[in-house]
XYZ file of C-alpha atoms in Angstrom:
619
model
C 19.264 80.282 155.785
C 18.155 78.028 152.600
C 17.363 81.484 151.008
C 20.226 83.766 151.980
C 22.225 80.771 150.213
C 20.063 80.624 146.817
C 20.076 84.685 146.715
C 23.876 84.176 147.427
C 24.071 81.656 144.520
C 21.832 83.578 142.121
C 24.412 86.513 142.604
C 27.458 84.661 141.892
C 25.821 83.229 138.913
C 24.785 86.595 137.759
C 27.976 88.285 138.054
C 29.973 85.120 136.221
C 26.906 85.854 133.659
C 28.124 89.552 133.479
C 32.090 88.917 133.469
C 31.366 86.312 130.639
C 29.075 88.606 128.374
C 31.819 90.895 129.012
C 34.587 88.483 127.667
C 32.422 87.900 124.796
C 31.970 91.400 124.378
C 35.747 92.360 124.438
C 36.597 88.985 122.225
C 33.789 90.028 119.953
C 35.250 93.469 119.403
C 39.111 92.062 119.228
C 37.661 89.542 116.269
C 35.700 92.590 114.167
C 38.817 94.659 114.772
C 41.030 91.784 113.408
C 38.999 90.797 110.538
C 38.869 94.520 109.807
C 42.808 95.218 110.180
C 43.343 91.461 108.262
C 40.781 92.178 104.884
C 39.496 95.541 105.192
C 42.619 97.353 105.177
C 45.140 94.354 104.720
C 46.599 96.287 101.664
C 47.266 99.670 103.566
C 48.996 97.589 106.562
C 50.804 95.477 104.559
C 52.201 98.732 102.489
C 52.630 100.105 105.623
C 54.319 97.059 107.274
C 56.766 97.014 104.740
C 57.553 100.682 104.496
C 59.200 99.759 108.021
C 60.656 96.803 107.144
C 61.766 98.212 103.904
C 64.086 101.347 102.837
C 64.620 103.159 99.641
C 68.128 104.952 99.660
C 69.125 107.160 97.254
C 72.610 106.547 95.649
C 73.776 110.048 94.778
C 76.030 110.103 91.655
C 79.399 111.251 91.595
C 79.909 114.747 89.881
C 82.371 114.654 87.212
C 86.029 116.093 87.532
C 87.452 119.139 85.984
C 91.121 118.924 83.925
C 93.128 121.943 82.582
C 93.827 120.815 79.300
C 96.929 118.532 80.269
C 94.911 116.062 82.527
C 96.228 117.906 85.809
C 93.139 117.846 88.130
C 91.628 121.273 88.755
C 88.156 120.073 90.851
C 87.528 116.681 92.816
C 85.395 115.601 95.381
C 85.327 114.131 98.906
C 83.519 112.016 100.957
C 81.383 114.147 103.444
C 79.273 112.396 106.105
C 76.118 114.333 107.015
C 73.203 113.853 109.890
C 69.859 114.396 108.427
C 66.332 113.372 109.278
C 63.521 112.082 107.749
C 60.732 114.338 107.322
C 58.041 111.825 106.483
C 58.663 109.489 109.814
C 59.062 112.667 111.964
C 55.795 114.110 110.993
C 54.021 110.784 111.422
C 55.271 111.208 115.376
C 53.203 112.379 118.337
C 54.065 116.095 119.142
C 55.183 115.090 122.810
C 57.783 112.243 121.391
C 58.764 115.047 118.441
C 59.648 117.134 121.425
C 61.344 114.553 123.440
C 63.707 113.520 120.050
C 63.978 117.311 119.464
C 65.448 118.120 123.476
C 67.720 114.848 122.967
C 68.970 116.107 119.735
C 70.207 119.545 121.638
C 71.624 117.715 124.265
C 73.599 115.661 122.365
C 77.813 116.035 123.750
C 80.824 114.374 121.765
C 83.707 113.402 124.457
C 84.936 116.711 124.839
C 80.967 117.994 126.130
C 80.472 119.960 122.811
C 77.160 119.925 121.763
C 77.248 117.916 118.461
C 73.665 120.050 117.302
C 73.150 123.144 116.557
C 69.923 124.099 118.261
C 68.554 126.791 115.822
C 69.358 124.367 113.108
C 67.640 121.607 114.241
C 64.907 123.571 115.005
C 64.628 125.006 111.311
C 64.904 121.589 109.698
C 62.226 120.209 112.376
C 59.864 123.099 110.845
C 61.077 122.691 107.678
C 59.874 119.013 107.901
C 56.165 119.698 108.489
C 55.261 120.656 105.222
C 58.310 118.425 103.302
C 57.480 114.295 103.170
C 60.391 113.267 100.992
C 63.922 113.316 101.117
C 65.808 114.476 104.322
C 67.066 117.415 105.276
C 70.707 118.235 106.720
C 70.716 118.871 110.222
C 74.363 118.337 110.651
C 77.170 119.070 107.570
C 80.593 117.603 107.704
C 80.236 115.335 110.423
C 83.381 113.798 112.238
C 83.381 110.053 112.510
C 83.186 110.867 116.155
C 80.121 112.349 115.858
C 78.524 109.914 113.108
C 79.682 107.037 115.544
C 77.885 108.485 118.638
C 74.576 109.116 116.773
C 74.932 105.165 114.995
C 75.167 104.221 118.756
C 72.114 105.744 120.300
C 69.888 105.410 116.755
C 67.470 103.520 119.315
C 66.293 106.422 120.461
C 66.836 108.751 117.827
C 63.859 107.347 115.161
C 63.843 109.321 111.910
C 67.720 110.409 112.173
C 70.530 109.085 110.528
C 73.850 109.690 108.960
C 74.291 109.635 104.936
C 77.420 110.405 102.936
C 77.826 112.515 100.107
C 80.875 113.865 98.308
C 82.091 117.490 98.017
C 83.524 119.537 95.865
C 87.440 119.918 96.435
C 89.215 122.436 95.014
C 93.100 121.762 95.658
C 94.600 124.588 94.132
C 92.648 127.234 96.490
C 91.570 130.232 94.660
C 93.776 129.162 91.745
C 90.841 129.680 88.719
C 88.100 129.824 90.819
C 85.883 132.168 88.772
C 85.770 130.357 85.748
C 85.449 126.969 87.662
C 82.445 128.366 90.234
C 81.511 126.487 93.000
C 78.586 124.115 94.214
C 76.103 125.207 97.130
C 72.210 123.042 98.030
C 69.680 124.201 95.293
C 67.739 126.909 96.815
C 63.699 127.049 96.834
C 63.577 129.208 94.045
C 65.739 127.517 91.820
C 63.398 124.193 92.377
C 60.543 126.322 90.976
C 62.477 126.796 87.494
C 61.962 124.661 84.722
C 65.755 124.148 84.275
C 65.933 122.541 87.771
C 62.879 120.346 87.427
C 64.473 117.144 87.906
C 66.215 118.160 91.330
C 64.772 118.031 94.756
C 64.999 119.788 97.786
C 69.031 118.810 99.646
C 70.508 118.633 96.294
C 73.539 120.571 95.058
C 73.749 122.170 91.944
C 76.460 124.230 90.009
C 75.857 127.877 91.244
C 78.963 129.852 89.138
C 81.232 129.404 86.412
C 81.912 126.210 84.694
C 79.840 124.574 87.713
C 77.111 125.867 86.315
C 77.561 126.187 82.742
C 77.700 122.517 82.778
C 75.787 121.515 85.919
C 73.481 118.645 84.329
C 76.862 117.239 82.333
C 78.878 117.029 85.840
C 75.849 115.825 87.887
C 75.576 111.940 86.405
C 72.153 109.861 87.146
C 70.914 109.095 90.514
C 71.150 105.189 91.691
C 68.174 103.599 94.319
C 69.026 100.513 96.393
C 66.231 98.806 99.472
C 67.508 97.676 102.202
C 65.894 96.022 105.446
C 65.962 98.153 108.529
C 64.801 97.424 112.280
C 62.750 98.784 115.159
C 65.331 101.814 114.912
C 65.704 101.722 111.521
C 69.209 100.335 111.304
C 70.031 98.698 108.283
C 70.139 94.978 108.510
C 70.963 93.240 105.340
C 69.372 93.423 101.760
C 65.874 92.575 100.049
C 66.447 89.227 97.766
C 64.268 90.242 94.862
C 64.150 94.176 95.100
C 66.315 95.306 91.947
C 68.778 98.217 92.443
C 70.125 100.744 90.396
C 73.748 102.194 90.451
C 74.448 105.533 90.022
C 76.102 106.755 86.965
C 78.892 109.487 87.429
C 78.586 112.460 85.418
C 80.886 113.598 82.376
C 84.408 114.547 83.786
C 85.827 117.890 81.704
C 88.699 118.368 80.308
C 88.922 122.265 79.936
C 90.786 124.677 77.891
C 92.935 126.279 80.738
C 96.696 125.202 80.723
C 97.526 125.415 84.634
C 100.667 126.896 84.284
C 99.975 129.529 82.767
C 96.928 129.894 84.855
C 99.700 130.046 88.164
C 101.351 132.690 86.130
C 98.868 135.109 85.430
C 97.940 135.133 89.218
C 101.462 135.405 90.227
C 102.103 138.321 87.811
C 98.688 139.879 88.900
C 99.190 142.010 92.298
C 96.695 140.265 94.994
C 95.442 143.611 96.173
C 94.317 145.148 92.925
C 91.014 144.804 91.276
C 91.169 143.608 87.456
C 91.397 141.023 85.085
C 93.446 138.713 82.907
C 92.466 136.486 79.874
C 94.617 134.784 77.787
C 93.547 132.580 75.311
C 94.187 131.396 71.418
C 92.960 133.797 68.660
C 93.233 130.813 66.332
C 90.530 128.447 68.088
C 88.800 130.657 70.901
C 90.589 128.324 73.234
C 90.844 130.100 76.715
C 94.338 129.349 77.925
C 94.299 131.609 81.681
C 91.296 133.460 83.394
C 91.891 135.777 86.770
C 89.728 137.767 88.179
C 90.797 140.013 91.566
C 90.179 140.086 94.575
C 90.070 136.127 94.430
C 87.939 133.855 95.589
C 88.035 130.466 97.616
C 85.521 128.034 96.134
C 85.900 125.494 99.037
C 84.011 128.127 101.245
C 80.818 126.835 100.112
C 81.924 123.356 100.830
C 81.899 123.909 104.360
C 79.707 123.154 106.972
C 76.299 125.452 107.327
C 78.020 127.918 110.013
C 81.777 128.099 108.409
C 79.924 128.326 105.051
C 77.827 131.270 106.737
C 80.491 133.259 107.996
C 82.739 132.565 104.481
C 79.753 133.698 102.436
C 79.165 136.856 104.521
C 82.656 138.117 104.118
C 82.639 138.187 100.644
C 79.470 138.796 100.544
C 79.621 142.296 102.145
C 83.197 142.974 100.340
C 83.292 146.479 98.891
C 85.766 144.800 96.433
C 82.645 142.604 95.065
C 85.440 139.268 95.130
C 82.267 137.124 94.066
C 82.028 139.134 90.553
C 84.239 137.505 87.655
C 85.704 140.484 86.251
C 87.154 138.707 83.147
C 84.211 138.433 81.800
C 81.250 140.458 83.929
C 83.115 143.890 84.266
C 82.700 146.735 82.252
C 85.596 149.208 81.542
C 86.396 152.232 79.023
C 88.292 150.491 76.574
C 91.043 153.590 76.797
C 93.759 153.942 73.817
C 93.647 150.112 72.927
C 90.485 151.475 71.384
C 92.653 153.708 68.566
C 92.938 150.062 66.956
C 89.556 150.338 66.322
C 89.598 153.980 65.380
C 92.700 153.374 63.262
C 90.959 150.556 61.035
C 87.752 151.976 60.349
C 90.005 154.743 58.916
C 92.041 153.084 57.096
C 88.864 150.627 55.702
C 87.417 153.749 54.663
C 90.750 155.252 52.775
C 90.906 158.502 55.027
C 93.810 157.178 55.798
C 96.811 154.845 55.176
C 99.996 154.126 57.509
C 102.006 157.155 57.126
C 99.038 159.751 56.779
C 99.243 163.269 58.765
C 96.702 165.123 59.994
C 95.786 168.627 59.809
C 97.134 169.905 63.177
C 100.126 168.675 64.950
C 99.702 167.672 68.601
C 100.891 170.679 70.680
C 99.353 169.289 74.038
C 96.177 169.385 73.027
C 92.926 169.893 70.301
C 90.646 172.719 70.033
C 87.219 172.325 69.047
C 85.051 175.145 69.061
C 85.150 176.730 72.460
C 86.410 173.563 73.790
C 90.039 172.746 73.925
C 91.056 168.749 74.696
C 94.186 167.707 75.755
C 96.746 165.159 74.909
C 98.315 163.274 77.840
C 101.804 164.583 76.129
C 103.535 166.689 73.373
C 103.955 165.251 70.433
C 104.356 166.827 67.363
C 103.317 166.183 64.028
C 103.023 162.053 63.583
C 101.576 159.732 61.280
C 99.666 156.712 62.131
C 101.318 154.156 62.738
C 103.872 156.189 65.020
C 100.558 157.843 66.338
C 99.470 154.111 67.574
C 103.258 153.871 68.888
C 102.843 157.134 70.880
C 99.172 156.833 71.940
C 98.594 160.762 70.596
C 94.930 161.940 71.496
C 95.141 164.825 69.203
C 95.546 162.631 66.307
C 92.640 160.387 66.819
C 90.232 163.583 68.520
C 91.141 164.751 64.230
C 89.839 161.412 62.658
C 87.212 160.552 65.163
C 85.923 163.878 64.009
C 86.511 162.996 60.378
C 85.033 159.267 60.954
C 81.940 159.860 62.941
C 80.812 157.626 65.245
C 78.901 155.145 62.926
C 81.425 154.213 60.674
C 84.097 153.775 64.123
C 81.817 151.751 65.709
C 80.402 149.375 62.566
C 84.357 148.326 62.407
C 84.378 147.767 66.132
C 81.626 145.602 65.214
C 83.473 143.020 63.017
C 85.101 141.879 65.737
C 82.413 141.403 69.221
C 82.379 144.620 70.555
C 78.990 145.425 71.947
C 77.590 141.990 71.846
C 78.477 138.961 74.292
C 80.680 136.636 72.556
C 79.231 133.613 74.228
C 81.500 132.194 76.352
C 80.952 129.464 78.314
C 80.434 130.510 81.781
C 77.581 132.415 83.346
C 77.777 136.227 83.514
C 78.996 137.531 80.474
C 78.318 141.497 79.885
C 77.868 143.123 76.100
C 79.216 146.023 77.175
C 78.452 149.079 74.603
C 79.927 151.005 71.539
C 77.603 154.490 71.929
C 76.122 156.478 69.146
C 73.606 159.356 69.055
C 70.311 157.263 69.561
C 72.040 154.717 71.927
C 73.477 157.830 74.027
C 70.582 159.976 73.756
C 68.114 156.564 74.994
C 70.920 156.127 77.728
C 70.824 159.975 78.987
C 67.580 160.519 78.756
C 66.875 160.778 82.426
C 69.961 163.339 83.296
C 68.663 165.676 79.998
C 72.154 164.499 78.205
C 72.042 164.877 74.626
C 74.420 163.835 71.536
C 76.578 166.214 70.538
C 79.203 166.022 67.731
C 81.779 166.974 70.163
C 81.557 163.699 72.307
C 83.489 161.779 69.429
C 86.978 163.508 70.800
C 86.296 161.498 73.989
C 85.226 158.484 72.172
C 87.630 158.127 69.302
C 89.887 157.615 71.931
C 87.963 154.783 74.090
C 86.834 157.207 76.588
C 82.964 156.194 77.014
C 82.731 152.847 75.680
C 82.558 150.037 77.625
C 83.862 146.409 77.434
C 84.883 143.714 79.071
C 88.668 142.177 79.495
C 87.612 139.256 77.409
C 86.200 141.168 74.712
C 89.761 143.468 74.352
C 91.535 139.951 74.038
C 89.301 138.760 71.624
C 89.726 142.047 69.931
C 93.252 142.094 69.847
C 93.785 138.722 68.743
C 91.177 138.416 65.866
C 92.870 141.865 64.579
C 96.212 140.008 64.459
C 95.297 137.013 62.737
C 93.085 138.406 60.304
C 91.376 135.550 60.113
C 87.788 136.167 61.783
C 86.524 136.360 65.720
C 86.173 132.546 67.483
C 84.271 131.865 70.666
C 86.036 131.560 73.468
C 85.197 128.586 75.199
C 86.418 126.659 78.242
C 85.249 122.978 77.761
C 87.657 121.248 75.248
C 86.555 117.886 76.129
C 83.901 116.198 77.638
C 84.777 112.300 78.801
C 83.088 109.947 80.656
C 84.266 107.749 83.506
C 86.094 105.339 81.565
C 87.905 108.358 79.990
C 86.086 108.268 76.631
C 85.321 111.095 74.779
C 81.574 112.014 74.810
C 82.048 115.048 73.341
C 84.201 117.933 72.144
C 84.066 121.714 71.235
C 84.752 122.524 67.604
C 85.937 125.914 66.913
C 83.368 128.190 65.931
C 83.578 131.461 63.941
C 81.232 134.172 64.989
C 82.267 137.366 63.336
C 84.265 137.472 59.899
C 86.438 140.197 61.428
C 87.053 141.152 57.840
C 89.245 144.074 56.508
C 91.549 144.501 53.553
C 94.996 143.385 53.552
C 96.528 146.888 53.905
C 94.322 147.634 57.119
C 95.772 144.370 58.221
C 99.129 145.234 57.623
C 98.730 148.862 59.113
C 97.558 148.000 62.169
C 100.030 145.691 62.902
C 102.645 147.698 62.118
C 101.073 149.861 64.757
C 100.900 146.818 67.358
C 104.534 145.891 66.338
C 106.090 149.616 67.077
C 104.010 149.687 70.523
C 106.202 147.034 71.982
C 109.437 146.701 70.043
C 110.447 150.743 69.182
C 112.300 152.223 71.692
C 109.900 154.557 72.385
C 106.963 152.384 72.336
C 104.500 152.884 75.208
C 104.375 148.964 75.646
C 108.320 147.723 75.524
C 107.951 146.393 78.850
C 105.628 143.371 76.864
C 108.896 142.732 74.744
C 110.378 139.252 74.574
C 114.107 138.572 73.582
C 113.261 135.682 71.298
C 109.169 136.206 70.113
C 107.854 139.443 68.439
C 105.334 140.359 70.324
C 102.586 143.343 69.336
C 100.241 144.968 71.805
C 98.584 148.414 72.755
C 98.213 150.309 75.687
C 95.527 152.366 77.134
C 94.887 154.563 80.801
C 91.222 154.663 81.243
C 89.680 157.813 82.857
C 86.829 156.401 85.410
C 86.814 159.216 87.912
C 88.076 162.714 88.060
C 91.339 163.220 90.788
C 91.451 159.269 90.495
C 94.465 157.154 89.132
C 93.338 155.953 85.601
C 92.619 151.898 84.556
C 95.960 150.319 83.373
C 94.906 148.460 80.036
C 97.391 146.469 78.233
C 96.678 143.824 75.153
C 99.483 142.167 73.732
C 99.468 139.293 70.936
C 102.465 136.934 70.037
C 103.892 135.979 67.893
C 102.966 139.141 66.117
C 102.617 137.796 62.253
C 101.204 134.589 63.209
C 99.380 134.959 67.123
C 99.185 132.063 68.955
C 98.152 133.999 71.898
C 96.656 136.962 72.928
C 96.450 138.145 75.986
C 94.751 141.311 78.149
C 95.131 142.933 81.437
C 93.421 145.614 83.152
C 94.293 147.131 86.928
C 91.572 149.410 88.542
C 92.919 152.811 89.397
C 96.754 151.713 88.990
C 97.815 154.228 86.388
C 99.303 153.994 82.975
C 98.649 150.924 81.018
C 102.375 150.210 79.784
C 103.609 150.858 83.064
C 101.427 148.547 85.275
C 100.013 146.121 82.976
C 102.574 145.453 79.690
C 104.882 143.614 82.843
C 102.052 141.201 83.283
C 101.230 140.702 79.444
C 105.387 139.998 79.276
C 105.066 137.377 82.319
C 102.142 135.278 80.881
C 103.727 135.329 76.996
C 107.356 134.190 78.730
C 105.378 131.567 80.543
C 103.092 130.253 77.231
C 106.511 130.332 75.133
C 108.921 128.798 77.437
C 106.435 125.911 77.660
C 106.007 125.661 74.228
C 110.297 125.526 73.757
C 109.970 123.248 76.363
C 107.358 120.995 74.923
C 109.076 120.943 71.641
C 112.577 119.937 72.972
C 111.186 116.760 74.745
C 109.436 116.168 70.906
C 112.516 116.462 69.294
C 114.736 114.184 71.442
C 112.391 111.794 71.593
């Protein structure tokens, strides 16, 4: 019995020996692993303590505003909540709770059971997030306060999600301008890759057309950063005494060349379901007063959430009509008749010619050369130049094309932009082309075409050039004032946003545009009978009170198809304030269709100005 209760004893004693080396044990391990965690990698916990505790938010800057040139506001912005996540915290979770956050995400309802996610979003951005550890990423655009609200509420169980807001572009007056103002949209991957977009990161938006754009790093102002303290769910809490922030600058506001009014005009006047273009602008300054372009667009498309935004871009995406391409300034057109102003001065520079010179043949309907006979679109006897210009007569200009050549036509055609890009302001901008033997030849070359001296009939009349609406307006109204080509522009004014000037365009001269005084003359006494003889081909551009010059032109594009209406027209005639061009795809003759429009936008600019200098007086 004595030795059942020793052996009993010893066992107790052994096991309270075992359960105390085991306390030991466990204490000794909890000790290394605290003086490990504590000194050996203090710094890397404490960084990583206060990476929880702490949050950098970025404070995105305001983009500047864009003014026509009276201070009426032609782009804004508005506040636009958006759900993102953060790709560094969801990468750092375990794939089951990724899941689990992921399912919740999908199965999120506002109160009228939508689902408030889009699941093939979410599941993008969620991919998207295992190679990206900065920033966030959008998985929700737009958001309703409903929706922000019910995501704020359950951000317990929603780690590494939460609502920011940005602003938006707004464009208030629709597709009023759009192509020369562009439109925002999130910088794509392959933009971040060019050096012209190496300060930007992935979520931001950037300028993609037109003046948005052009000026993309003056509108897009300096980033802010502020730290704030967060909890558990990373709700903000309060500040960090000590942590210094930086505001966010806005970026330069613009103050562009465009008078809005006008602007209405010129869309008004333009028929909504024709293709073309209309530019207006100063000949004096390069000042762009009025840019359409049809079919228009609707800039606040890309402003939208992802799946509006998707469907928007599609449409016009996949338009026949090509809505996204600014036709002021991108398309390419035979210049037509208005063209026999350039014929007409490199004649006259070179003394073939003066005003009242005859040539050989009288028109009869048409011009035979060699085996080939070209017609005139009418009858019209024996004429001299400037009635020639009046009349539009092919036959007379097939005769001093032919007694030109093409060099000589095209070196005055020079002078004043045509075949080079004239610089303007806003992304796209085509040369379009003035053709001679080794630029036609270089051109052909793959269909076996070859000069011959018999393509000048076709091109002393415009037929096989190719320009652009805003080089025809520049043409026009450099030949008018005689005083050298300016580049257009569209920024007048750059301000900041206290409304001081940072910076302004000053008028600059790129071609002299030079030619003697009696070319000058000449060819506005051509541009004068045009609109104001009775028989004029463009007396529908005609104002009562303003003497207005212009030319006409129908450009041949395709055979059995109606011909490009071309109109210029420049006012007042002996000292242009304005010059303005129009062309209609496939709408016929030039004075018909276009010349109306030309009259609209001059009634508009003029009125205004009586308008303006009433007020001036009485006051």
């Amino acid at each position: 019995m004595h030795n059942r209760s020793q052996n009993e004893l010893q066992s107790r004693n052994l096991k309270s020996l075992v359960f105390m080396a085991a306390v030991a044990f466990v204490f000794s391990c909890l000790s290394v692993r605290l003086l490990y965690l504590q000194y050996v990698r203090y710094e890397k916990n404490f960084q990583s303590s206060e990476d929880n505790r702490l949050r950098r938010i970025v404070l995105k800057a305001e983009r500047g505003l864009i003014y026509d040139r009276n201070g009426t506001l032609l782009v804004g912005n508005r506040p636009s909540y958006q759900i993102v996540i953060k790709p560094g915290e969801i990468r750092k979770m375990k794939p089951e709770a990724k899941a689990e956050l992921l399912k919740r995400l999908i199965h999120m309802k506002d109160s009228q059971g939508e689902a408030i996610f889009d699941s093939a979003v979410i599941d993008t951005m969620f991919q998207r997030s295992s190679w990206k550890s900065h920033g966030t990423l959008r998985i929700l655009e737009d958001a309703s306060e409903e929706q922000v609200s019910i995501v704020r509420e359950r951000s317990f169980e929603l780690p590494g999600v939460t609502s920011t807001v940005e602003s938006r572009r707004s464009y208030p007056y629709g597709t009023l301008a759009a192509h020369l103002l562009g439109y925002t949209g999130e910088i794509s991957d392959d933009q971040l890759e060019l050096p012209e977009y190496a300060g930007y990161s992935s979520g931001d938006r950037v300028g993609q057309k037109g003046l948005e754009k052009q000026y993309d790093g003056e509108f897009r102002g300096e980033d802010g950063v502020k730290y704030v303290q967060v909890d558990a769910y990373g709700r903000e809490v309060g500040t960090i005494d000590g942590m210094q922030n930086v505001p966010s600058v806005p970026g330069y506001g613009m103050v562009t060349t465009i008078d809005l009014d006008i602007q209405k005009v010129a869309e008004e006047a333009f028929p909504d379901s024709v293709r073309g273009a209309v530019v207006a602008l100063d000949p004096r300054t390069g000042e762009i007063l009025a840019m359409v372009s049809s079919p228009r667009l609707d800039p606040n498309i890309f402003s939208l959430k992802r799946r509006e935004r998707n469907k928007g871009w599609a449409k016009v995406a996949l338009d026949s009509t090509r809505p996204l391409m600014n036709r002021a300034v991108a398309g390419v057109y035979p210049p037509a008749s208005v063209f026999k102003l350039v014929t007409s001065g490199a004649g006259l520079e070179h003394q073939l010619v003066t005003g009242h010179t005859h040539m050989p043949k009288g028109c009869t309907g048409g011009f035979a050369f060699g085996a080939r006979y070209q017609k005139c679109w009418g009858t019209h006897g024996n004429l001299d130049l400037v009635n020639a210009l009046r009349l539009s007569c092919d036959v007379y200009y097939y005769q001093l094309g032919l007694m030109l050549g093409m060099e000589r036509i095209n070196e005055f055609g020079n002078r004043f932009g045509l075949g080079h890009k004239l610089g303007v302001d806003i992304p796209g901008e085509k040369t379009g082309w003035l053709p001679d033997s080794v630029s036609f030849n270089a051109r052909n070359k793959g269909n076996g075409w070859r000069w011959a001296r018999g393509l000048i009939l076709n091109l002393s009349i415009g037929q096989g050039q190719l320009v652009t609406p805003l080089q025809e307006a520049v043409l026009a109204g450099s030949i008018a004032t005689g005083k050298g080509v300016y580049r257009p522009h569209l920024m007048k004014e750059l301000r900041d946003v206290n409304g001081n000037v940072v910076g302004h365009y000053i008028p600059e001269k790129i071609f002299e545009g030079n030619m003697s005084e009696s070319t000058h003359k000449t060819l506005l006494a051509g541009m004068d009978s045009v609109v104001n003889h009775p028989g004029g081909t463009g007396k529908r551009a005609a104002l009562p009170d303003v003497r207005v010059g212009g030319k006409s032109g129908s450009g041949e594009w395709k055979k059995g198809e109606k011909t490009h209406a071309w109109f210029v027209a420049v006012a007042p005639l002996y000292d242009p304030e304005i010059a303005v061009a129009v062309i209609q795809e496939a709408q016929g003759g030039g004075g018909a269709k276009s010349a109306p429009v030309c009259h609209k936008v001059l009634e508009a600019y003029f009125a205004k100005k009586h308008a303006k200098d009433s007020s001036e007086v009485q006051k």
